Every structure is written in C-alpha cells, then in structure tokens.
C-alpha cells in the first residue's frame, strides 16, 4: 500500500529475485515515459522502493503522483506483490 509522508508517496516492493524486480522497473519506466512523470527509486536485489513527488509543483504530491502510483500498482499486481 502507498503511504504519504514528507511530501511524497512511497511504497516498497519485494519480488522473487532481481530478475523480476528489474523487469518490473522496466515496465514502470515505460509508463513513466508515457505519462511524463518519473519515480525516484532504489533497488537492492529483489527489493524496490519507490517515492513519488512532483518537482514541478515544488516537491508536493499532486494528482500526477497518484496517477503514476495507480499505474505502478496495476503492474505490481501482475507479479503477485
Ligand atoms: C518537463 C517535464 O514535464 C517535467 O520535468 C516533468 C518530468 N517528470 C517529472 N517527474 C516527477 N516525478 N515530477 C515532476 O515534476 C516531473 N516533471
């Protein structure tokens, strides 16, 4: 589940292995380019942490973040995470 703190939406994902984590990240990257809104993220082996904020709105959470979060959740569901 996404949580909002310090002016960003954040969620952590744990995949089966690095390969799945990176495949997920690749899919997120395609969506980010499509809607021109991009995540901050970190990856370590099978874990991906994502933070969403809108720099253009002074680093606040906007509808663009909620839209991307929803799109990411749909992708994540396909990995069963
Ligand atoms: C010019 C372009 O629309 C902006 O730089 C976009 C691109 N991607 C972005 N991504 C995020 N997360 N926040 C932004 O404010 C943002 N702005």
CSV table of C-alpha atoms and ligand atoms in Angstrom, one decimal:
chain,number,residue,atom,x,y,z
A,1,UNK,CA,0.0,0.0,0.0
A,2,UNK,CA,1.2,3.5,-0.8
A,3,UNK,CA,1.7,5.9,2.1
A,4,UNK,CA,2.2,9.6,2.0
A,5,UNK,CA,5.0,11.2,4.0
A,6,UNK,CA,7.4,14.1,3.7
A,7,UNK,CA,5.7,15.3,0.5
A,8,UNK,CA,5.9,12.1,-1.4
A,9,UNK,CA,4.0,8.9,-1.9
A,10,UNK,CA,6.1,5.9,-1.0
A,11,UNK,CA,5.8,2.1,-1.4
A,12,UNK,CA,8.2,-0.8,-1.1
A,13,UNK,CA,8.0,-3.9,-3.2
A,14,UNK,CA,9.7,-7.3,-2.7
A,15,UNK,CA,10.0,-9.6,-5.7
A,16,UNK,CA,11.1,-13.2,-6.0
A,17,UNK,CA,14.5,-12.2,-7.3
A,18,UNK,CA,16.5,-9.5,-9.0
A,19,UNK,CA,15.3,-10.5,-12.5
A,20,UNK,CA,11.7,-9.9,-11.6
A,21,UNK,CA,12.5,-6.7,-9.7
A,22,UNK,CA,14.3,-5.3,-12.8
A,23,UNK,CA,11.5,-6.5,-15.2
A,24,UNK,CA,9.0,-4.6,-13.1
A,25,UNK,CA,11.3,-1.5,-13.1
A,26,UNK,CA,11.5,-1.7,-16.9
A,27,UNK,CA,7.7,-1.7,-17.1
A,28,UNK,CA,7.5,1.2,-14.7
A,29,UNK,CA,10.0,3.1,-16.8
A,30,UNK,CA,7.8,2.7,-19.9
A,31,UNK,CA,4.8,4.0,-18.1
A,32,UNK,CA,6.8,6.9,-16.7
A,33,UNK,CA,7.8,8.0,-20.1
A,34,UNK,CA,4.3,7.6,-21.4
A,35,UNK,CA,2.8,9.9,-18.9
A,36,UNK,CA,6.0,12.0,-18.5
A,37,UNK,CA,6.1,11.6,-14.7
A,38,UNK,CA,9.1,9.8,-13.2
A,39,UNK,CA,9.8,8.0,-10.0
A,40,UNK,CA,12.7,8.2,-7.6
A,41,UNK,CA,13.6,4.7,-6.7
A,42,UNK,CA,16.2,2.4,-5.2
A,43,UNK,CA,16.8,-1.2,-5.9
A,44,UNK,CA,18.7,-3.8,-4.0
A,45,UNK,CA,18.5,-7.3,-5.3
A,46,UNK,CA,14.8,-8.2,-5.1
A,47,UNK,CA,13.6,-5.0,-3.3
A,48,UNK,CA,12.4,-1.8,-5.0
A,49,UNK,CA,11.5,1.3,-3.1
A,50,UNK,CA,9.6,4.0,-4.9
A,51,UNK,CA,9.0,7.6,-4.0
A,52,UNK,CA,6.7,9.9,-6.0
A,53,UNK,CA,6.6,13.6,-5.8
A,54,UNK,CA,6.1,16.5,-8.3
A,55,UNK,CA,9.2,18.6,-8.6
A,56,UNK,CA,7.3,21.0,-10.9
A,57,UNK,CA,4.9,21.7,-8.1
A,58,UNK,CA,7.6,22.4,-5.5
A,59,UNK,CA,8.1,18.8,-4.4
A,60,UNK,CA,4.5,18.2,-3.4
A,61,UNK,CA,2.2,15.3,-4.0
A,62,UNK,CA,-0.2,16.0,-6.9
A,63,UNK,CA,-2.6,14.1,-9.0
A,64,UNK,CA,0.2,13.1,-11.3
A,65,UNK,CA,1.8,11.2,-8.5
A,66,UNK,CA,-1.5,9.4,-7.7
A,67,UNK,CA,-2.0,8.5,-11.3
A,68,UNK,CA,1.5,7.0,-11.5
A,69,UNK,CA,1.1,5.2,-8.2
A,70,UNK,CA,-2.1,3.6,-9.5
A,71,UNK,CA,-0.4,2.6,-12.8
A,72,UNK,CA,2.5,1.1,-10.8
A,73,UNK,CA,0.1,-0.8,-8.5
A,74,UNK,CA,-1.5,-2.4,-11.5
A,75,UNK,CA,1.9,-3.6,-12.8
A,76,UNK,CA,3.0,-4.9,-9.4
A,77,UNK,CA,-0.2,-6.9,-9.1
A,78,UNK,CA,0.9,-9.0,-12.1
A,79,UNK,CA,4.0,-10.0,-10.2
A,80,UNK,CA,1.8,-11.0,-7.2
A,81,UNK,CA,3.4,-8.4,-4.9
B,1,LIG,C1,9.3,19.0,-18.3
B,1,LIG,C2,8.7,17.8,-17.7
B,1,LIG,O1,7.3,17.7,-17.9
B,1,LIG,C3,8.9,17.7,-16.2
B,1,LIG,O2,10.3,17.8,-15.9
B,1,LIG,C4,8.3,16.5,-15.6
B,1,LIG,C5,9.0,15.2,-15.9
B,1,LIG,N1,8.9,14.2,-14.9
B,1,LIG,C6,8.6,14.5,-13.6
B,1,LIG,N2,8.5,13.6,-12.7
B,1,LIG,C7,8.2,13.9,-11.4
B,1,LIG,N3,8.2,12.9,-10.5
B,1,LIG,N4,8.0,15.1,-11.1
B,1,LIG,C8,8.0,16.1,-11.9
B,1,LIG,O3,7.7,17.3,-11.6
B,1,LIG,C9,8.3,15.8,-13.3
B,1,LIG,N5,8.3,16.8,-14.2
